mmCIF file of C-alpha atoms in Angstrom:
data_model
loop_
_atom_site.group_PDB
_atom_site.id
_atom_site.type_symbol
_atom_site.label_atom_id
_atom_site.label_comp_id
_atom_site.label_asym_id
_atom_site.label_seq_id
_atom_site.Cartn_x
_atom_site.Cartn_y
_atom_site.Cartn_z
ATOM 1 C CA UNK A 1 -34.489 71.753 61.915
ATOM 2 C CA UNK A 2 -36.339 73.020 65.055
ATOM 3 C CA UNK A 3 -36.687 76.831 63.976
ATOM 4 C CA UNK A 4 -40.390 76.239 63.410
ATOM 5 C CA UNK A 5 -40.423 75.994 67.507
ATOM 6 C CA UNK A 6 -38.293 78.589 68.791
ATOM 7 C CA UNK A 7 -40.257 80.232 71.192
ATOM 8 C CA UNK A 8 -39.564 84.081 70.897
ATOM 9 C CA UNK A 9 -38.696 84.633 74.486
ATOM 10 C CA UNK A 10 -35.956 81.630 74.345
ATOM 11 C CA UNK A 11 -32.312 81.783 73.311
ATOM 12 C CA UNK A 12 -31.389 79.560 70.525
ATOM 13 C CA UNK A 13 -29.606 77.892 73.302
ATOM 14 C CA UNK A 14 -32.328 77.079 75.849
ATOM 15 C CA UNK A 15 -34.861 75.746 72.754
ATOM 16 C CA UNK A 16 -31.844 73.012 71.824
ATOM 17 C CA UNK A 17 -31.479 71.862 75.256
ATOM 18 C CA UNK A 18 -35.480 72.025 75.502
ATOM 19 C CA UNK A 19 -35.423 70.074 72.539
ATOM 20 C CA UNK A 20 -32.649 67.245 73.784
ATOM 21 C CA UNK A 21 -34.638 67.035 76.928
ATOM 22 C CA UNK A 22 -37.652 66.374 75.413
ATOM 23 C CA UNK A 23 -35.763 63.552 73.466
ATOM 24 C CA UNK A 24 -34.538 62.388 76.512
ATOM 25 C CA UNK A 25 -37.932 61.774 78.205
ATOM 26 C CA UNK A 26 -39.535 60.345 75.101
ATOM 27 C CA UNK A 27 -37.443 58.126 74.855
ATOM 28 C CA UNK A 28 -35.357 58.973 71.584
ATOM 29 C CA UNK A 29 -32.156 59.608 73.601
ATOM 30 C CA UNK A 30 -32.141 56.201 75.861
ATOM 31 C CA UNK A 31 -29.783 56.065 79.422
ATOM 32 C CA UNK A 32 -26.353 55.210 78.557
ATOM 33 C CA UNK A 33 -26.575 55.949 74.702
ATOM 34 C CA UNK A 34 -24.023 57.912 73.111
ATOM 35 C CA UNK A 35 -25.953 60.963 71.407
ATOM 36 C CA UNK A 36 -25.256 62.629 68.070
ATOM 37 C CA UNK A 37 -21.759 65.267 68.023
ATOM 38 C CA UNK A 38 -22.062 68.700 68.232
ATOM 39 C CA UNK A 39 -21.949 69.191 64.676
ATOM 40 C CA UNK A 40 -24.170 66.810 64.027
ATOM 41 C CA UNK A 41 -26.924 68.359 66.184
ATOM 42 C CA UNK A 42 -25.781 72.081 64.691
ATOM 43 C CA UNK A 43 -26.716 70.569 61.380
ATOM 44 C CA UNK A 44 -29.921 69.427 62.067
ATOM 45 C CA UNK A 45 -31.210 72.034 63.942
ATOM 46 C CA UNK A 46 -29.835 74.992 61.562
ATOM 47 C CA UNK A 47 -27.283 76.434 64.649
ATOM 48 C CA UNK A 48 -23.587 77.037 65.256
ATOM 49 C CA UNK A 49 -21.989 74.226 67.342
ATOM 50 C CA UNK A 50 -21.106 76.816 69.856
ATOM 51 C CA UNK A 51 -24.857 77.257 70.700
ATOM 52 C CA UNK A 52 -24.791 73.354 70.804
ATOM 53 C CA UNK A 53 -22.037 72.842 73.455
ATOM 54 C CA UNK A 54 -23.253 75.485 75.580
ATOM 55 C CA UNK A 55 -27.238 73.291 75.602
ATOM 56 C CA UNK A 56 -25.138 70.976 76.174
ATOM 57 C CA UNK A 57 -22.932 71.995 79.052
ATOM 58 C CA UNK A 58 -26.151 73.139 80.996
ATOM 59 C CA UNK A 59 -27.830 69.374 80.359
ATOM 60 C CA UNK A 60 -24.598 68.282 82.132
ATOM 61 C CA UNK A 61 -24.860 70.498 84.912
ATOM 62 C CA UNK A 62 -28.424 69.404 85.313
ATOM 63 C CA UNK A 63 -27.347 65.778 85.811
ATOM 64 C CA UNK A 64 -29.063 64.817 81.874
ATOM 65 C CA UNK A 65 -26.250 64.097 80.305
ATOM 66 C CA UNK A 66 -22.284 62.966 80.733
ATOM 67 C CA UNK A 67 -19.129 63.469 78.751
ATOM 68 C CA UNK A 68 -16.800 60.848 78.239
ATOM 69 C CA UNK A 69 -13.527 62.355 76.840
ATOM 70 C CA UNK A 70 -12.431 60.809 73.267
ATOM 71 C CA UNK A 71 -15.643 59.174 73.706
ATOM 72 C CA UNK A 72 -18.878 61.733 73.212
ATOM 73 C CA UNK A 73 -21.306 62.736 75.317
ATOM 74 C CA UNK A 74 -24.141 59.845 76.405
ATOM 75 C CA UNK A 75 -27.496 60.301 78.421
ATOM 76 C CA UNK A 76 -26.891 59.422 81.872
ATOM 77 C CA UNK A 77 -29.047 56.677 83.138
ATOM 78 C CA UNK A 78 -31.236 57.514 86.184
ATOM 79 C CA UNK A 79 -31.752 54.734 89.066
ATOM 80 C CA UNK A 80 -33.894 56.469 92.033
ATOM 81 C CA UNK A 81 -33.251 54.197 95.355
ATOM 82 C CA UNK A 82 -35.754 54.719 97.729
ATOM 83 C CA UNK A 83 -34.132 53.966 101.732
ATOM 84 C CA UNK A 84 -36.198 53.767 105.037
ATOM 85 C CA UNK A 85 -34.721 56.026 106.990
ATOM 86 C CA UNK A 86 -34.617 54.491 110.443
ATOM 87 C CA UNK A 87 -34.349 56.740 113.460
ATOM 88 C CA UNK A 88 -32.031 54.334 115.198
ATOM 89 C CA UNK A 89 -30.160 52.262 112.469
ATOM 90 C CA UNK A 90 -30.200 52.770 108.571
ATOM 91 C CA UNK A 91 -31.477 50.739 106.334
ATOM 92 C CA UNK A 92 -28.997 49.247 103.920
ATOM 93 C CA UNK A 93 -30.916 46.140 103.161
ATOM 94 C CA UNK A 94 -29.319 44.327 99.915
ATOM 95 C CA UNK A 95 -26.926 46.982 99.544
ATOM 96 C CA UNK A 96 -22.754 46.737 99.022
ATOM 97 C CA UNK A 97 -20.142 48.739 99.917
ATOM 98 C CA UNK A 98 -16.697 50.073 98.485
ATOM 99 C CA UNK A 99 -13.966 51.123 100.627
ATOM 100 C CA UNK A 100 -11.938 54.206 99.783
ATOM 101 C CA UNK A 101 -10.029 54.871 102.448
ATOM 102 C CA UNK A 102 -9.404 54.772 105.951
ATOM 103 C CA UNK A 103 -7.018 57.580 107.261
ATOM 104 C CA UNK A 104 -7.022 59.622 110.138
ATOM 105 C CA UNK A 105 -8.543 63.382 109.804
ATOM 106 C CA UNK A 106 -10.505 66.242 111.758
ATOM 107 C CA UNK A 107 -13.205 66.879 111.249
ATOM 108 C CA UNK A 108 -13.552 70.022 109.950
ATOM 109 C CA UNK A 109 -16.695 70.192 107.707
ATOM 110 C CA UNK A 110 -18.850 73.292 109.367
ATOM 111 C CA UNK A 111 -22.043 71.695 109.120
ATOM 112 C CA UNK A 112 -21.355 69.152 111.886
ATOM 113 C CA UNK A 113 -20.418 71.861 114.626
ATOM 114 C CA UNK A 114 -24.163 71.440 115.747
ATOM 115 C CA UNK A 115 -23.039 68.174 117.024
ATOM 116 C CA UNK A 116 -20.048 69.737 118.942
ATOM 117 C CA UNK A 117 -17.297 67.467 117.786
ATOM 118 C CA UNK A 118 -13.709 66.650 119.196
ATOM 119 C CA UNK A 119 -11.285 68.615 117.964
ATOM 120 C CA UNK A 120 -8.742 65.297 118.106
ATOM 121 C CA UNK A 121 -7.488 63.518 115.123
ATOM 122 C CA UNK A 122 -9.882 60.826 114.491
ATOM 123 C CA UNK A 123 -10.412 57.445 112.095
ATOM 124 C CA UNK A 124 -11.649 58.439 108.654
ATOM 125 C CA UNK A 125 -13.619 55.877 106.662
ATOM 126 C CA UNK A 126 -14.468 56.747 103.174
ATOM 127 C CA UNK A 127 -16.926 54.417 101.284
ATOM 128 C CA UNK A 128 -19.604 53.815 98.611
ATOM 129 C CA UNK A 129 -22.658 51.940 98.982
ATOM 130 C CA UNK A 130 -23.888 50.145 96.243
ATOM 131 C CA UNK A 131 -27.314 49.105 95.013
ATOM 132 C CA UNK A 132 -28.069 46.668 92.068
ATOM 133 C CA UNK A 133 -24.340 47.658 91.451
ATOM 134 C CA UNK A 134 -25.702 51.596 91.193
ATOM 135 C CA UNK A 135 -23.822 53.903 93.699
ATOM 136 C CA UNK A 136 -26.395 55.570 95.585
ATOM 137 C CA UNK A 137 -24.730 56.766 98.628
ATOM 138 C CA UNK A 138 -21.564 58.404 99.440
ATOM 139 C CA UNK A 139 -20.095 58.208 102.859
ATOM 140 C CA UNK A 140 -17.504 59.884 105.465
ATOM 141 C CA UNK A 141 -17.939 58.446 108.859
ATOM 142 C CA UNK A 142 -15.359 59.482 111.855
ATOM 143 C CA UNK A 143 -14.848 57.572 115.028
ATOM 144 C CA UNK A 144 -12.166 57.642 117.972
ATOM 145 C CA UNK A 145 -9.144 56.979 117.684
ATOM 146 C CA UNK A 146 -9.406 54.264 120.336
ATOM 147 C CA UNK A 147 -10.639 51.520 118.560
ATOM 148 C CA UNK A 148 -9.202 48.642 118.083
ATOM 149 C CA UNK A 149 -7.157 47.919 114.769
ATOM 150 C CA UNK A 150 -9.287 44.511 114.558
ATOM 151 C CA UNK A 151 -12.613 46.249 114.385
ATOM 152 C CA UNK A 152 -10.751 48.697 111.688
ATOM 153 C CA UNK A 153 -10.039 46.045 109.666
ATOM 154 C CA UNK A 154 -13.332 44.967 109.346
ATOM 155 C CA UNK A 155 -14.608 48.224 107.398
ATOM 156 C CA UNK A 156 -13.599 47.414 104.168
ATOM 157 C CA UNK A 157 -16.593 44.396 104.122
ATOM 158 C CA UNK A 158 -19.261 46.158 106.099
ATOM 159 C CA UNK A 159 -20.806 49.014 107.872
ATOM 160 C CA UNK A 160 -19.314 50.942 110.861
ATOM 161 C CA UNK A 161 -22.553 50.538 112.933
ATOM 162 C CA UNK A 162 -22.166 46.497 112.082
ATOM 163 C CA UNK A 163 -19.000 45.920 112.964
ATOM 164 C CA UNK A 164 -18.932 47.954 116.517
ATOM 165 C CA UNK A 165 -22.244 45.628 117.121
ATOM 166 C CA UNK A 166 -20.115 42.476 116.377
ATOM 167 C CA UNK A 167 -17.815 43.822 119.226
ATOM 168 C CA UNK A 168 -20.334 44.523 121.877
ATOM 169 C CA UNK A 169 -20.603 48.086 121.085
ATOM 170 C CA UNK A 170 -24.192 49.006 120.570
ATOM 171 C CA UNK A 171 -26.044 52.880 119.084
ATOM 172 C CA UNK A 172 -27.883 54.113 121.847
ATOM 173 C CA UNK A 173 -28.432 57.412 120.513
ATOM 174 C CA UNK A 174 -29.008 58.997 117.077
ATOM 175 C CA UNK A 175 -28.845 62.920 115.949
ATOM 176 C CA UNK A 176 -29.313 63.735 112.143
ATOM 177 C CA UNK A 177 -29.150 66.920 110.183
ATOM 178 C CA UNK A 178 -30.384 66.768 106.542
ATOM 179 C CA UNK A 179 -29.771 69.523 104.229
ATOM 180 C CA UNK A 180 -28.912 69.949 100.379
ATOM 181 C CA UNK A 181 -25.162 71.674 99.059
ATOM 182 C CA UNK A 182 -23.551 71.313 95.758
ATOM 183 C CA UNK A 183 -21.408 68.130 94.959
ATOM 184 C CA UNK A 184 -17.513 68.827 95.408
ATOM 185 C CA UNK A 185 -14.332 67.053 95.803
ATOM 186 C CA UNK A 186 -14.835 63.156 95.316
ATOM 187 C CA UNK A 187 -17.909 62.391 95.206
ATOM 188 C CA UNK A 188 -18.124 64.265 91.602
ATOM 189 C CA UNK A 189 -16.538 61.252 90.664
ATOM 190 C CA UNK A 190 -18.209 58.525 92.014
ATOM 191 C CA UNK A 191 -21.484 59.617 90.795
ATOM 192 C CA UNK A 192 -20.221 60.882 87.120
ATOM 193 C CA UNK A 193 -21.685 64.700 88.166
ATOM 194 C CA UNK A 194 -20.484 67.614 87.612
ATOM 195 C CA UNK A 195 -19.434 70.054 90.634
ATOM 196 C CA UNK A 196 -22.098 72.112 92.001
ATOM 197 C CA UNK A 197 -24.372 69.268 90.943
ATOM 198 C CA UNK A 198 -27.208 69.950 94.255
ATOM 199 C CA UNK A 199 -26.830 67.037 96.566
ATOM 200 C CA UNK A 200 -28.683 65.466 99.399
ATOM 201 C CA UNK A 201 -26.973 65.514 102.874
ATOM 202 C CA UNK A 202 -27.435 63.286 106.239
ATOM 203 C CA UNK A 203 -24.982 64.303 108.997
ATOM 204 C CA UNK A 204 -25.619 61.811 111.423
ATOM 205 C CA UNK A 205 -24.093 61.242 115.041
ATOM 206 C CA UNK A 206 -24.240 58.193 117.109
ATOM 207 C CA UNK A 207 -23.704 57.690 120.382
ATOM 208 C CA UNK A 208 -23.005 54.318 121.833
ATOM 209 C CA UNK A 209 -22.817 52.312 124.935
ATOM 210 C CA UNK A 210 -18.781 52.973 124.913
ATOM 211 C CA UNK A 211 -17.627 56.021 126.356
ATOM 212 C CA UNK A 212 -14.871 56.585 124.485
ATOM 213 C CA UNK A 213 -16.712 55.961 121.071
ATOM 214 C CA UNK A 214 -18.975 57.991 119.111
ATOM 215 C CA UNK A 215 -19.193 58.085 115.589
ATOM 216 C CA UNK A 216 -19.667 60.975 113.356
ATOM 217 C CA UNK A 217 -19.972 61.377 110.065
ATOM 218 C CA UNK A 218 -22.149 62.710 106.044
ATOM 219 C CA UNK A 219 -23.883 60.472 103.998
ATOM 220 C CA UNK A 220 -24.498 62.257 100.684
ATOM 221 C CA UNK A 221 -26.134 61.331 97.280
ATOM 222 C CA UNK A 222 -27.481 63.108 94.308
ATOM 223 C CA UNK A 223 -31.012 65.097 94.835
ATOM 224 C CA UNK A 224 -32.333 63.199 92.228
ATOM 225 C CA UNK A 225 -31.227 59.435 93.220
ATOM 226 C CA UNK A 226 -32.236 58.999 96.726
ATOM 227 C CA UNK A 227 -35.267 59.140 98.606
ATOM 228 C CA UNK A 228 -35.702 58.228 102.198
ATOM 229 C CA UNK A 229 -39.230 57.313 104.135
ATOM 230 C CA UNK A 230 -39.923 57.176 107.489
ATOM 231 C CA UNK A 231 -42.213 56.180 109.960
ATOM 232 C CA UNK A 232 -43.048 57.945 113.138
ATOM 233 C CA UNK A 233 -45.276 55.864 115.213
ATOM 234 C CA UNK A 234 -48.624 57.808 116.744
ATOM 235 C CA UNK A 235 -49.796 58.166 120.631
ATOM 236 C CA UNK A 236 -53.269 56.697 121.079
ATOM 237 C CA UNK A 237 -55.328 59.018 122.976
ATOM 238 C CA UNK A 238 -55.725 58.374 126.425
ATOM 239 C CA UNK A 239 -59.386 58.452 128.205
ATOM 240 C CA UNK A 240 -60.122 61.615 130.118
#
């Protein structure tokens, strides 16, 4: 029973989920265990499994927890990847990739109109990148249309940027927009979150040494599982 800790300004509701949480960080609930059913947790802490579920359903929105149907609900393991964020390359250092899909698409996401985008059908590559078998990144590049179907094929085994290099096509200029927006449409999936689940955006556009290619595109990942440095090198003052 918890009643002894109800606070009186808290819903039965919100003093549960405190209560979960708190297992959570101590340790009692571990990543990836399968914690006790709603009517077990109504029992012990003296409250309708209605007021469980809906502790619950907020701990999932928060990213605490994950339901696996016909399974129960488990504590979701946290990995925290921590990226350089290089001005003119990213790093991806150790890191593997999954290949969705490659179609061809518009772009059509608002956020990108700062970077004044064709209007033309263009190639669509859809991937995850892996670390320590951990998706941490989710990404939607777009390129022209006019590259080659050999350099295509060589998406599904690395990175866009890499394989235009291997073909003589180097980044000679890099604009990035970051900004945060709730999770929606596939990536929900690939990181187990639920949708509106806050995410961290990098719209990114590179320009290369090829006039007919420039590549667009959004890498996202969840607020809590990525974290990018960077280094801005200093001007030494010059004598007067």
């Amino acid at each position: 029973m918890i009643s002894t800790q109800f606070r009186p300004s808290a819903s039965l509701h919100e003093t549960v989920r405190e209560e979960i949480m708190a297992r959570i960080r101590n340790g009692t609930y571990q990543p990836d265990s399968l914690i006790p059913s709603a009517s077990m947790l109504g029992e012990e802490f003296g409250v309708s499994p209605i007021t469980i579920k809906r502790a619950l359903r907020d701990l999932q929105s928060a990213g605490a927890l994950v339901s696996v149907t016909g399974k129960g609900t488990y504590v979701k393991k946290r990995t925290r990847v921590l990226r350089r964020l290089d001005i003119t390359t990213p790093s991806y250092e150790g890191a593997s990739i999954q290949l969705h899909s490659v179609s061809r698409e518009k772009i059509t996401d608002p956020a990108m109109a700062v970077f004044d985008p064709p209007s033309d059908v263009m190639f669509c590559i859809r991937k995850t990148i892996f670390a320590e078998n951990t998706p941490f990144m989710y990404d939607v590049t777009y390129l022209s249309s006019f590259v080659g179907e050999d350099i295509i094929e060589e998406f599904g085994n690395t990175f866009v940027t890499t394989a235009l290099e291997r073909h003589g096509i180097e980044m000679v200029n890099t604009e990035l927009i970051i900004d945060a927006a709730p999770a929606n449409g596939q990536v929900e999936g690939v990181f187990g979150i639920p949708s509106g689940y806050p995410m961290l955006r990098r719209f990114y556009k590179y320009t290369t040494t090829s006039p007919t290619v420039t590549v667009y595109g959004v890498v996202q990942a969840p607020f809590d599982q990525l974290a990018c440095s960077i280094s801005i090198p200093g001007h030494a003052q010059q004598p007067k």
